Coordinates of C-alpha atoms in Angstrom, one line a residue:
Chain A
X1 CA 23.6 -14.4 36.7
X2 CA 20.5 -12.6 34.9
X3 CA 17.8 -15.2 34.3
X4 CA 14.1 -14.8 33.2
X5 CA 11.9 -16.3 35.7
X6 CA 9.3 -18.4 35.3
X7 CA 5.7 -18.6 37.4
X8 CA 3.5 -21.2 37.4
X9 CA -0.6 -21.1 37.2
X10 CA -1.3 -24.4 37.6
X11 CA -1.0 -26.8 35.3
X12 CA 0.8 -23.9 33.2
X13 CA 4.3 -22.3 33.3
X14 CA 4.1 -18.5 32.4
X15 CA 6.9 -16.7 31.1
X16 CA 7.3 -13.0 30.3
X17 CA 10.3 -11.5 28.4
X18 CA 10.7 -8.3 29.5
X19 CA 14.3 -7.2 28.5
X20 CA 16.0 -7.7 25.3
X21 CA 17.8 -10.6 25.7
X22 CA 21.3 -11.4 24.8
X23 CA 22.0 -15.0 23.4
X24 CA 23.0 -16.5 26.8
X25 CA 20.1 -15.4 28.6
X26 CA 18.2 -17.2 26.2
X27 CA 19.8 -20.2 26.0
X28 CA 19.3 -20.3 30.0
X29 CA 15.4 -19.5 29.6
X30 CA 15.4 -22.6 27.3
X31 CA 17.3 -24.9 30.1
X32 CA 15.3 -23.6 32.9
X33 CA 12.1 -24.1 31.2
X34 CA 12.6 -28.0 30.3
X35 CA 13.9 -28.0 34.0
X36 CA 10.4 -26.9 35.1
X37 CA 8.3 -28.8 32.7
X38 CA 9.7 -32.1 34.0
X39 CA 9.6 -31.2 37.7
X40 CA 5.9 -29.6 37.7
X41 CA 4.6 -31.6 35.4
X42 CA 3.0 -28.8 33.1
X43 CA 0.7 -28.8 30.3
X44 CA 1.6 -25.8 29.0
X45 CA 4.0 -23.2 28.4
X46 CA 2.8 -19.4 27.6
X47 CA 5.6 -17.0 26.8
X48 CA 4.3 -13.4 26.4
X49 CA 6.6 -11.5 24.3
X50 CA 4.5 -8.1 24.4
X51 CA 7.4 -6.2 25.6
X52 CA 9.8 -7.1 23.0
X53 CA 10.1 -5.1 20.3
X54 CA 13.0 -7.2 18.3
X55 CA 12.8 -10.5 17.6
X56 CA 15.7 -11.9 15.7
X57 CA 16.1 -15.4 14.2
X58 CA 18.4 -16.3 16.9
X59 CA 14.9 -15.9 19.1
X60 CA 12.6 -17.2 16.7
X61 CA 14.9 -20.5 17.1
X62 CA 15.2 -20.5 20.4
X63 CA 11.2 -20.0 20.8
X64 CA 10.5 -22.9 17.9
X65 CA 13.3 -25.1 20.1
X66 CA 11.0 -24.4 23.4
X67 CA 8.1 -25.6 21.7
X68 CA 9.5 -28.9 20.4
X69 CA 11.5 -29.6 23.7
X70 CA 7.7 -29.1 25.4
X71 CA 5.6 -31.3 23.0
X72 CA 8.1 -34.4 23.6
X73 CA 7.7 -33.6 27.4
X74 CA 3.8 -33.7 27.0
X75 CA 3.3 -29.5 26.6
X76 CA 1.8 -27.4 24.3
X77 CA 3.5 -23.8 24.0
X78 CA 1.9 -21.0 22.8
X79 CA 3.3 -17.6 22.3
X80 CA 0.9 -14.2 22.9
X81 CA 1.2 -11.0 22.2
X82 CA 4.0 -10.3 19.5
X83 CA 3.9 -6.9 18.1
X84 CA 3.1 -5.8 14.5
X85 CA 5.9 -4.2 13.7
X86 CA 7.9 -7.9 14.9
X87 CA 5.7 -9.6 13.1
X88 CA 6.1 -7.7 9.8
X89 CA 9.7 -8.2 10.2
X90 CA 9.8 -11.8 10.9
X91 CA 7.7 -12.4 7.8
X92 CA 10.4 -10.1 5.7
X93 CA 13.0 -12.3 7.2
X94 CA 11.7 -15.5 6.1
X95 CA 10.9 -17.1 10.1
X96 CA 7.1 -18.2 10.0
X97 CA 7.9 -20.2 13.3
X98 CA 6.3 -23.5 12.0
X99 CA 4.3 -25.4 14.4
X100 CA 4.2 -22.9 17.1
X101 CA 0.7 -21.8 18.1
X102 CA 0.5 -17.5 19.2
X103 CA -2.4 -15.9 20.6
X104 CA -3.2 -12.1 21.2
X105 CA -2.8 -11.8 24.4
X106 CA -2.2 -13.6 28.0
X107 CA -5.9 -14.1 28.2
X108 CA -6.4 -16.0 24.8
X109 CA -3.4 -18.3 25.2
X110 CA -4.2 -19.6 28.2
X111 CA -7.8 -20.2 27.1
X112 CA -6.6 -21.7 23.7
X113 CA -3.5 -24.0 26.7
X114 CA -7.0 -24.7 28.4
X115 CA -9.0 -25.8 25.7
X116 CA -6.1 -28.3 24.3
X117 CA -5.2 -29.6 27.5
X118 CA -8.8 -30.3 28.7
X119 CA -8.9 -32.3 24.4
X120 CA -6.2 -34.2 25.6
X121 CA -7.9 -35.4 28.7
X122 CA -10.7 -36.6 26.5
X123 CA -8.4 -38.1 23.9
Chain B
X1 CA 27.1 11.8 0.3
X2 CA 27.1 13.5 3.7
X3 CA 27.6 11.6 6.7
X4 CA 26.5 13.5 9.6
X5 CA 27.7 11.5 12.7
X6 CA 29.9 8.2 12.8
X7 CA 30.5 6.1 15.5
X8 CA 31.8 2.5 16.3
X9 CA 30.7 -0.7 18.4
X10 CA 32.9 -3.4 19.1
X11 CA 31.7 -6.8 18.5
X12 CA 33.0 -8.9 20.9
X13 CA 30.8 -11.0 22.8
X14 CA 27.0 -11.8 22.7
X15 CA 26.3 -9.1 25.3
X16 CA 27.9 -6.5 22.0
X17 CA 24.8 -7.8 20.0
X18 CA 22.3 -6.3 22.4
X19 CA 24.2 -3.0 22.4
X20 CA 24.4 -2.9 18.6
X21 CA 20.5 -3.8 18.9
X22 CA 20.0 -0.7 21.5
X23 CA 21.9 1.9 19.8
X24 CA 20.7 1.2 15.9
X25 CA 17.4 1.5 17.6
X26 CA 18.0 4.7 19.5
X27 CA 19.7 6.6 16.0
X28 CA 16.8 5.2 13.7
X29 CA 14.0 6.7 16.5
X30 CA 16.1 9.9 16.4
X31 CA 15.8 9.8 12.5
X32 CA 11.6 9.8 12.8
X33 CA 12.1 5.7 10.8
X34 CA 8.8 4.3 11.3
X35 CA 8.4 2.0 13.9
X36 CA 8.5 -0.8 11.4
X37 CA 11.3 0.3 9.6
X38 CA 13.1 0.9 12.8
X39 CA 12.7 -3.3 13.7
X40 CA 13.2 -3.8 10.5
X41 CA 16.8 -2.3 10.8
X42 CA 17.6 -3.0 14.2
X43 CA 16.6 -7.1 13.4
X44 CA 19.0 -6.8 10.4
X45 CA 22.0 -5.8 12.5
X46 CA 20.9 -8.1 14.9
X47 CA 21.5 -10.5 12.1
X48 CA 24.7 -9.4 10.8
X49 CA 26.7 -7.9 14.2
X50 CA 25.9 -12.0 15.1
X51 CA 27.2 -12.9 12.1
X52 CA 30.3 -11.0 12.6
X53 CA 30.2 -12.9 15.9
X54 CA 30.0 -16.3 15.0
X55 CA 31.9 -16.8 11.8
X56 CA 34.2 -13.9 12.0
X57 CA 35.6 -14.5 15.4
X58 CA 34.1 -10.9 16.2
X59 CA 34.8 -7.4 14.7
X60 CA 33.1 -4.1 14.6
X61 CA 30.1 -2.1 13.4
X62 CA 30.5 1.3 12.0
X63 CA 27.1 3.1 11.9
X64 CA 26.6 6.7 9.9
X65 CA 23.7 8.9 9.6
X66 CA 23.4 10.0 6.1
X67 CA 22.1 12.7 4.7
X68 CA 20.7 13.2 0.8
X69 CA 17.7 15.8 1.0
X70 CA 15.2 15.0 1.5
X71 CA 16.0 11.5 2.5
X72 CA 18.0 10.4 5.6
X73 CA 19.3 7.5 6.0
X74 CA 21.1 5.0 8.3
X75 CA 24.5 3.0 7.1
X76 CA 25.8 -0.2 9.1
X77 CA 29.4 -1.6 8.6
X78 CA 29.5 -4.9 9.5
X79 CA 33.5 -5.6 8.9
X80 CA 35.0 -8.5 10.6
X81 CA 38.8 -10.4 10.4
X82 CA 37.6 -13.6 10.1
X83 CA 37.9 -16.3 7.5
X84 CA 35.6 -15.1 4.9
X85 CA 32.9 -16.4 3.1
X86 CA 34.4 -18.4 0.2
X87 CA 30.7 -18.3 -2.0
X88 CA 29.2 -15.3 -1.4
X89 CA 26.3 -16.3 -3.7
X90 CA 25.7 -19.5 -1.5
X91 CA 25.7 -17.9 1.7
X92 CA 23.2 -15.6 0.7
X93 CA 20.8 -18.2 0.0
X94 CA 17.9 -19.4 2.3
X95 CA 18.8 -22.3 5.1
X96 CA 22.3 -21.5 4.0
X97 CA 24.4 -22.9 7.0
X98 CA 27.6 -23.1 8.3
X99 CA 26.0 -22.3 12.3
X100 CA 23.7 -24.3 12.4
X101 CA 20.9 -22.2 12.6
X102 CA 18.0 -21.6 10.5
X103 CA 20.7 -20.2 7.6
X104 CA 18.2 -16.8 6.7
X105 CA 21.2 -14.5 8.5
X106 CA 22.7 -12.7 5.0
X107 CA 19.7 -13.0 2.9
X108 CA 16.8 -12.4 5.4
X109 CA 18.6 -9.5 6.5
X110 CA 19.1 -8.0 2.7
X111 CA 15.3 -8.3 2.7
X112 CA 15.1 -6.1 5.8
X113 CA 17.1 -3.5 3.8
X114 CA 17.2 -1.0 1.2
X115 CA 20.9 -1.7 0.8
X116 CA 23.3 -4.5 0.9
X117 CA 26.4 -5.2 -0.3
X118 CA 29.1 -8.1 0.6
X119 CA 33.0 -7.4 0.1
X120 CA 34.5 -10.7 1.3
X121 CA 38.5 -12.0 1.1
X122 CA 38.6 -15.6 2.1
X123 CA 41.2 -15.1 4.9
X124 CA 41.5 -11.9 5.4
X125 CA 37.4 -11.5 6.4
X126 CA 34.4 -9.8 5.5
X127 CA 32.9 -6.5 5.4
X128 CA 28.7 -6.2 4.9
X129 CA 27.4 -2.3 4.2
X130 CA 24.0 -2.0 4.7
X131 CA 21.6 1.1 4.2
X132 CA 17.9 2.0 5.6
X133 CA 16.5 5.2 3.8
X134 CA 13.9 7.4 5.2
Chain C
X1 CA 23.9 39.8 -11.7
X2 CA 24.1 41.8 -8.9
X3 CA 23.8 45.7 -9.8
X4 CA 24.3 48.9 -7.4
X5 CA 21.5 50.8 -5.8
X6 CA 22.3 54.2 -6.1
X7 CA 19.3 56.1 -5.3
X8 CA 16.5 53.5 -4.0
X9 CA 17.6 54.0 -0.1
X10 CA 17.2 57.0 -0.1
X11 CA 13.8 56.9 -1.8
X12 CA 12.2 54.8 0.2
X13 CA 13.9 56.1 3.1
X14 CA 11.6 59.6 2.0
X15 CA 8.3 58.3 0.7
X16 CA 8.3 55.0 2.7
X17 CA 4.2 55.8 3.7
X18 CA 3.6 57.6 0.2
X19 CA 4.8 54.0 -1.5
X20 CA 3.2 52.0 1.3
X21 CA 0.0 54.2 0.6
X22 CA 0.1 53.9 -3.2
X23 CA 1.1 50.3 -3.0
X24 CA -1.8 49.1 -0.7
X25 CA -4.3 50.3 -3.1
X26 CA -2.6 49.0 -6.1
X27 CA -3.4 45.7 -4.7
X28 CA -6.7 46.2 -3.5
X29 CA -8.4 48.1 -6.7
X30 CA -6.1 44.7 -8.4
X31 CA -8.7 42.8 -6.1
X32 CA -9.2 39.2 -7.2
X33 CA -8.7 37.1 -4.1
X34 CA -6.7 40.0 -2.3
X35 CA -10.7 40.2 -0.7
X36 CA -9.7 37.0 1.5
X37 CA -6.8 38.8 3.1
X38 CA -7.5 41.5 5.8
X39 CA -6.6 45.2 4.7
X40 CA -4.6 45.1 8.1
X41 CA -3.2 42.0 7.5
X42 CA -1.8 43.2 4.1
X43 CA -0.5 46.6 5.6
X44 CA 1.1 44.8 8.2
X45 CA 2.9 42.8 5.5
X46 CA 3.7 45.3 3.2
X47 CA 5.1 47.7 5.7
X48 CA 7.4 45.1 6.9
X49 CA 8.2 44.8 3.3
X50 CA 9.3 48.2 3.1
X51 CA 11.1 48.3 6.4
X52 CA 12.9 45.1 5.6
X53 CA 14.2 46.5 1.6
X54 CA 14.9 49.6 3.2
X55 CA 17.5 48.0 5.9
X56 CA 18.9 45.3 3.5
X57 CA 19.2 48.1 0.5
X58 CA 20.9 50.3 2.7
X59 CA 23.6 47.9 3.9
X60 CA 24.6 46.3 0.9
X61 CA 23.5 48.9 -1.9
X62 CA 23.1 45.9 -4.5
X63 CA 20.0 43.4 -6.2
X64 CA 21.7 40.9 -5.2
X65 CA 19.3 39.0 -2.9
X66 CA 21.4 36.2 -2.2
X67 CA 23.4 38.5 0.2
X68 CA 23.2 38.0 4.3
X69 CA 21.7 41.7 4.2
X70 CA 18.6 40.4 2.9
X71 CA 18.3 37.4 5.2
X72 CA 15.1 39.1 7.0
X73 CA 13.6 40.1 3.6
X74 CA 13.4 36.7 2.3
X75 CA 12.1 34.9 5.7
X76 CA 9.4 37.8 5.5
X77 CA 8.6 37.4 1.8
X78 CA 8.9 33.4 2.9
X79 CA 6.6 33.6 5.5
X80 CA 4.1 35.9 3.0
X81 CA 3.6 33.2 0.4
X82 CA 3.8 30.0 2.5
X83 CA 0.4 31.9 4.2
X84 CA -0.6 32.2 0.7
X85 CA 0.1 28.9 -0.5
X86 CA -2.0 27.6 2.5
X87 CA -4.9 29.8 2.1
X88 CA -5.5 28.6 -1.4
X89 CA -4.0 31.8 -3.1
X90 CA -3.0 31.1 -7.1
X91 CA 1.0 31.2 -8.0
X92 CA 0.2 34.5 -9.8
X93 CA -1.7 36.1 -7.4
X94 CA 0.7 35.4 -4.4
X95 CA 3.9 36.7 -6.9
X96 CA 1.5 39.7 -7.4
X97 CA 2.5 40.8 -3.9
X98 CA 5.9 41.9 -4.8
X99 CA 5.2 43.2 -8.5
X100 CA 2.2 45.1 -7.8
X101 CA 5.3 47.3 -5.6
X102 CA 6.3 48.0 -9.4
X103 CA 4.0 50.5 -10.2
X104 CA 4.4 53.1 -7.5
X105 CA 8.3 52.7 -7.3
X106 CA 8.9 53.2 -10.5
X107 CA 6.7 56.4 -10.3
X108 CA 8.7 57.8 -7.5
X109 CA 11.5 57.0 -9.6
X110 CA 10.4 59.0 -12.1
X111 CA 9.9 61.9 -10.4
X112 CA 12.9 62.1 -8.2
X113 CA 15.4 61.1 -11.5
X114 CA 13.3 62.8 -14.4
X115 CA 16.1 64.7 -15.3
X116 CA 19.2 62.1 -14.9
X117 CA 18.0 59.9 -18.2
X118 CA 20.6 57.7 -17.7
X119 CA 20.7 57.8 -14.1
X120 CA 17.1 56.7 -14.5
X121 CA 17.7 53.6 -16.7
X122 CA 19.9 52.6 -14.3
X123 CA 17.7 52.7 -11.2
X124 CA 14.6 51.2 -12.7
X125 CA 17.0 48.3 -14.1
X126 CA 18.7 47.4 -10.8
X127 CA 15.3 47.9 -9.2
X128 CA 13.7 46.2 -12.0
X129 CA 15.9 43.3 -11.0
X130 CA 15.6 43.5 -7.8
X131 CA 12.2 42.8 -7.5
X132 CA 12.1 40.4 -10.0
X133 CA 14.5 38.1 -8.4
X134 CA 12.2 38.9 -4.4
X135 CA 9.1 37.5 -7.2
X136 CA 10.3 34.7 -8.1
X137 CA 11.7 33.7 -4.6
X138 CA 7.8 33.6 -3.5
X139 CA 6.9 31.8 -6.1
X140 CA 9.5 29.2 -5.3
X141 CA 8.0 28.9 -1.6
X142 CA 4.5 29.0 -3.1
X143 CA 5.2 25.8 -5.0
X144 CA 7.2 24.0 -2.2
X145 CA 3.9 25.4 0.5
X146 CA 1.4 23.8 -2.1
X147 CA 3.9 20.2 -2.8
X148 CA 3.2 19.8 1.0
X149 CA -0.1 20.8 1.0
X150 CA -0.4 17.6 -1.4
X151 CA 1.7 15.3 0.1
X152 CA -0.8 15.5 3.5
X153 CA -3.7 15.4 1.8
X154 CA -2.8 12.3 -0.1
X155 CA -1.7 11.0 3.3
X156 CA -5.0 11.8 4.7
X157 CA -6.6 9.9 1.5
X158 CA -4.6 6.9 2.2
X159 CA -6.5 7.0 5.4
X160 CA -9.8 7.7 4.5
X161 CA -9.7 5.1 2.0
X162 CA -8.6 1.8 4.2
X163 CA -11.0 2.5 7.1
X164 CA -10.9 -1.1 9.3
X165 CA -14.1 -1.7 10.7
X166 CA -15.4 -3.7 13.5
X167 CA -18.1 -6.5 12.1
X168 CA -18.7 -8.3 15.9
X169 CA -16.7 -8.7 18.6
X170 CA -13.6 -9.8 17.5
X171 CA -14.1 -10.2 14.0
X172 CA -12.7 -7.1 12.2
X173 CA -13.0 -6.4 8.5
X174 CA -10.8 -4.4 6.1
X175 CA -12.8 -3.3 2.6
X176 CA -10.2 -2.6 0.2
X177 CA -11.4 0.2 -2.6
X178 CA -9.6 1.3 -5.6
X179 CA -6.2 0.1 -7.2
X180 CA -3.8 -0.7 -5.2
X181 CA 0.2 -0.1 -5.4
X182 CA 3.2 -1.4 -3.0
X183 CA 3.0 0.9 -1.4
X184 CA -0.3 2.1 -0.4
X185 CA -0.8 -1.9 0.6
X186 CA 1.6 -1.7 3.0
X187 CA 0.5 1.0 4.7
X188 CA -3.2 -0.7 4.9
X189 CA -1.9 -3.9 6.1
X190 CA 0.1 -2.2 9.2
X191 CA -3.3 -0.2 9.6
X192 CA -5.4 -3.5 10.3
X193 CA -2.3 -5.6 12.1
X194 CA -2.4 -3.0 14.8
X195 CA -5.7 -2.8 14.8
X196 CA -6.1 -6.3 15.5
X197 CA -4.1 -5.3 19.0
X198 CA -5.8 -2.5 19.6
X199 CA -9.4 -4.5 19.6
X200 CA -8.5 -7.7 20.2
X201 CA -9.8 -9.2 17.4
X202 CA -8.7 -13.0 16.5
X203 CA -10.4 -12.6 13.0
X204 CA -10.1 -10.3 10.1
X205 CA -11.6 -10.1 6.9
X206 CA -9.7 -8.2 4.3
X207 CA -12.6 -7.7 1.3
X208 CA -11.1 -6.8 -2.3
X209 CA -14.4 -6.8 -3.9
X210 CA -13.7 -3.2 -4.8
X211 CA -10.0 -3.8 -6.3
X212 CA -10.1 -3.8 -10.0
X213 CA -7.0 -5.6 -10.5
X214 CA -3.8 -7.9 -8.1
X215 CA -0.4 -7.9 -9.0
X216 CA 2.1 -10.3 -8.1
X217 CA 3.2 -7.8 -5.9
X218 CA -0.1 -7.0 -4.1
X219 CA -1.2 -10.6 -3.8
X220 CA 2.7 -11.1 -1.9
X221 CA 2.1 -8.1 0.4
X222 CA -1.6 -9.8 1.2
X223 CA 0.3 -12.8 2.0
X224 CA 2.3 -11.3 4.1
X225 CA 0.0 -10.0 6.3
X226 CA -1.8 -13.5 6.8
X227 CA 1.3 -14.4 7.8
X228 CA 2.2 -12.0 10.1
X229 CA -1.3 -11.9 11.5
X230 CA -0.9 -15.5 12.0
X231 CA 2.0 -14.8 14.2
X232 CA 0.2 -12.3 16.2
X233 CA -2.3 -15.0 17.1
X234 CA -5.1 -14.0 14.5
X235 CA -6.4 -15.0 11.1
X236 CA -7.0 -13.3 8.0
X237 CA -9.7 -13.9 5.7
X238 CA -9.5 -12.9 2.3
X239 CA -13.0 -12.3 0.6
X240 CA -14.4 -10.3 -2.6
X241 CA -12.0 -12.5 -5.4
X242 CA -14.0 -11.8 -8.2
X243 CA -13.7 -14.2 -11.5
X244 CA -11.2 -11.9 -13.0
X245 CA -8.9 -11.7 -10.0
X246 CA -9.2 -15.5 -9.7
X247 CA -8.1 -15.5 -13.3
X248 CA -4.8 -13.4 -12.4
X249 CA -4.2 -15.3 -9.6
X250 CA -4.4 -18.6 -11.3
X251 CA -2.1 -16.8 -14.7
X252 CA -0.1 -15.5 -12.4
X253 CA 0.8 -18.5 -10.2
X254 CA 0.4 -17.0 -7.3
X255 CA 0.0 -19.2 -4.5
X256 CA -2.4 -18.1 -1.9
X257 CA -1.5 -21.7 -0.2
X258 CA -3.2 -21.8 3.2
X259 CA -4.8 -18.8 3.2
X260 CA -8.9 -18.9 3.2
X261 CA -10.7 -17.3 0.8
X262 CA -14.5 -16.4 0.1
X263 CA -16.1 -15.3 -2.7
X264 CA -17.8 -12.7 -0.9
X265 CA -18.1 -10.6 2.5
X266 CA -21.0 -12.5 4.0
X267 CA -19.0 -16.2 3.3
X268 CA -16.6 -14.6 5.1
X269 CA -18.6 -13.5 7.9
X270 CA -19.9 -16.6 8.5
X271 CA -16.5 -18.3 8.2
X272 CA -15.4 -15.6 10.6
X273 CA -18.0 -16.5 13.2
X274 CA -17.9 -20.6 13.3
X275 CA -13.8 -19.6 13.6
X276 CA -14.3 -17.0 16.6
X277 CA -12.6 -17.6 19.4
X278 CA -10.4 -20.5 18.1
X279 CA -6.7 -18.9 17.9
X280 CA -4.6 -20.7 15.0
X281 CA -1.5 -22.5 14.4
X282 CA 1.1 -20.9 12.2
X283 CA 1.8 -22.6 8.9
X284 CA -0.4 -25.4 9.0

């Protein structure tokens, strides 16, 4: 079975979408990923999504549902590198994906996944 | 209106979705749609070939490529056997549910559009013509 | 409607370079602009002219220049005034090309039919027709040439007059001039959300000190794009609002919710640089 796989970078998962994904694959991303937040203990979860060029609301839900399932589990998810043209079309479609913090690119996020999880220490 | 080329996708499974995505795409590029009007359209019958999926027990897309000089355009038929929506006004409202998802399916995908129109027949199904103009 | 051409192939088919000669100086003693095209240029065209009439004439022996025989003529005659069109030419002047061919024909006419009266009339009306209908055909493609001409140089405007510049590194700003419609907003906003890929930047200051007035419609597309941005992991700042766009804004009911505004470019700046390097959270 196809899955999306899923690296780690210390105390960070990294996850990059590469192929437009049908329903079940994304549903699997979603159980894999709480999987691995639990038995690596991660911070954070970056997804890059540069390489897709739709994003329906079925994916916008699935990302928003990654996000909540990580902050109950202790991780902050950010998601890098969405595309104009996605982003336009989200808007038009009414998804604003609430709560979810994005960055520009792989760099940013896990600078921005850095920053929060070296507040949190402090906190 | 000329319709220059017709063809059908069957919506039967979630793996359909993604080839309704692919081929929408690939007929919009071939049209010269701008890249944003291009995932515009393709998110739209992302929308509505799932739609066809979940609450019509499946169905099919019929896509033309229209022609009316100087515009061109692209026509999706969404039609589907399913129960039908009994308020069609309803369901086209924002967070509008009966999946349990975010409920902006019918009318986020109108706004993705130029134009939408909803025949639906509680029991007999539903049929959702969309059109993209260039 | 279409009328027979008794005698013009075979007068043409005679004095083909007597007409090309007489016609070639008609237009350059007519002069005007004719200066801008090169005398070989023009005899090139005006020979192919001939050649072309002369075929499609002698095939079909009617005016009617809707017929397959005159296929090549009107590609040629086509291909004459889209030139035109492009190289600034007037509608008159480019339309001159086939009725300055008057002159000499009719001439020729003359003196081959001088003593058929009625065969005369009837010549010089077909051909009369004739050419009118070849005239009017380049004036046709002279109008669509210059529509097109128009359409890329308002394209090229619509560039020109959203240039997105880079203020520091990452910080990008947009100064919007001049009204703004729909659609020429949309356009701009794409402009500076993949510019914001292309440089990186986290920050981007859309200035509408030079918009005289927002619309509900404007003010929803600026939205938008703070939205969008937002999803792309960078924030818009919107600076410039001058009283009278607060006004509308307020009349209006527009609400700009979450979205920060300035009064002017170097609030925004500022803003822009305390914010830099500090990516946002959607919707908050």
């Amino acid at each position: 079975m196809d899955r999306i796989p899923i690296l780690r970078m210390g105390e960070f998962l990294l996850v990059t979408i590469q192929v437009d994904m049908h329903d079940q694959l994304a549903l699997t991303l979603q159980d894999d990923l709480t999987a691995q937040i639990t038995r690596t203990g991660a911070r954070g979860v970056l997804i890059d999504i540069s390489s897709l060029d739709v994003v329906d609301s079925f994916i916008g839900r699935m990302l928003g549902s990654i996000a909540s399932m990580a902050r109950l589990m202790n991780a902050e998810t950010v998601v890098v590198g969405m595309q104009p043209s996605v982003a336009i079309t989200l808007v038009e479609l009414g998804l604003t994906l609430h709560g979810i913090r994005t960055a520009l690119d792989v760099e940013k996020g896990m600078a921005l996944l850095r920053a929060s999880a070296a507040g949190r220490r402090r906190a | 209106m000329p319709v220059l080329k017709e063809e059908t996708v069957a919506i039967g499974s979630d793996a359909d979705v993604v080839l309704v995505r692919q081929l929408v795409r690939r007929r919009a590029q071939e049209l010269r749609f701008s890249l944003v009007d291009q995932t515009k359209l393709v998110t739209a019958a992302s929308e509505l070939a799932r739609n066809a999926l979940e609450h019509g027990r499946g169905g099919e897309m019929l896509l033309q490529v229209l022609q009316d000089p100087p515009r061109s355009g692209l026509r999706l038929v969404f039609a589907d056997q399913g129960p039908g929506i009994a308020n069609v006004e309803l369901a086209m409202k924002d967070g509008y549910t009966t999946g349990g998802g975010l409920g902006l399916g019918l009318g986020g995908a109108k706004r993705l559009v130029n134009e939408f129109a909803v025949e639906s027949t509680p029991g007999k199904g539903t049929r959702i013509t969309v059109t993209k103009w260039h | 409607m279409a009328v027979s051409l008794t005698h013009l192939p075979r007068i043409l088919e005679r004095h083909g370079d007597a007409l090309l000669a007489d016609w070639i100086r008609e237009q350059l003693q007519a002069k005007s602009r004719t200066g801008a095209i090169k005398e070989g240029e023009l005899r090139e065209q005006c020979a192919e002219f001939l050649r072309l009439l002369r075929e499609a004439t002698a095939k079909g022996g009617t005016s009617d220049v809707s017929r397959p025989e005159f296929e090549p003529l009107r590609e040629l005659l086509a291909n004459v005034s889209r030139s035109r069109g492009v190289q600034g030419f007037s509608p008159s002047e480019t339309a001159k090309f086939v009725f300055s061919f008057k002159r000499p024909l009719f001439m020729r006419l003359r003196e081959e039919l001088g003593r058929d009266a009625v065969a005369l009339a009837d010549e010089t009306w077909a051909v009369t027709e004739l050419l009118d209908e070849l005239g009017l055909l380049t004036t046709e493609t002279y109008q669509k040439t210059r529509e097109a001409v128009i359409a890329r140089q308002q394209e090229e405007m619509l560039e020109l007059s959203t240039p997105v510049v880079k203020l520091w590194d990452g910080i990008l700003a947009l100064p919007m001039i001049g009204t703004l419609d729909s659609n020429r907003t949309q356009v701009v906003m794409e402009t500076l959300l993949e510019k914001i890929v292309e440089t990186g930047s986290e920050v981007a200051i859309i200035d509408i000190t030079g918009v005289p007035t927002v619309d509900t419609l404007v003010a929803q597309h600026l939205m938008k794009t703070v939205a969008a941005a937002r999803l792309m992991g960078a924030e818009c700042i919107i600076s410039g609002i001058r009283p009278a766009i607060a006004q509308t804004i307020v009349h209006l009911a527009i609400d700009l919710g979450n979205v920060i505004t300035k009064a002017n470019l170097a609030d925004a700046f500022k803003t822009a640089l305390d914010k830099r390097g500090m990516a946002q959270v959607p919707g908050r």
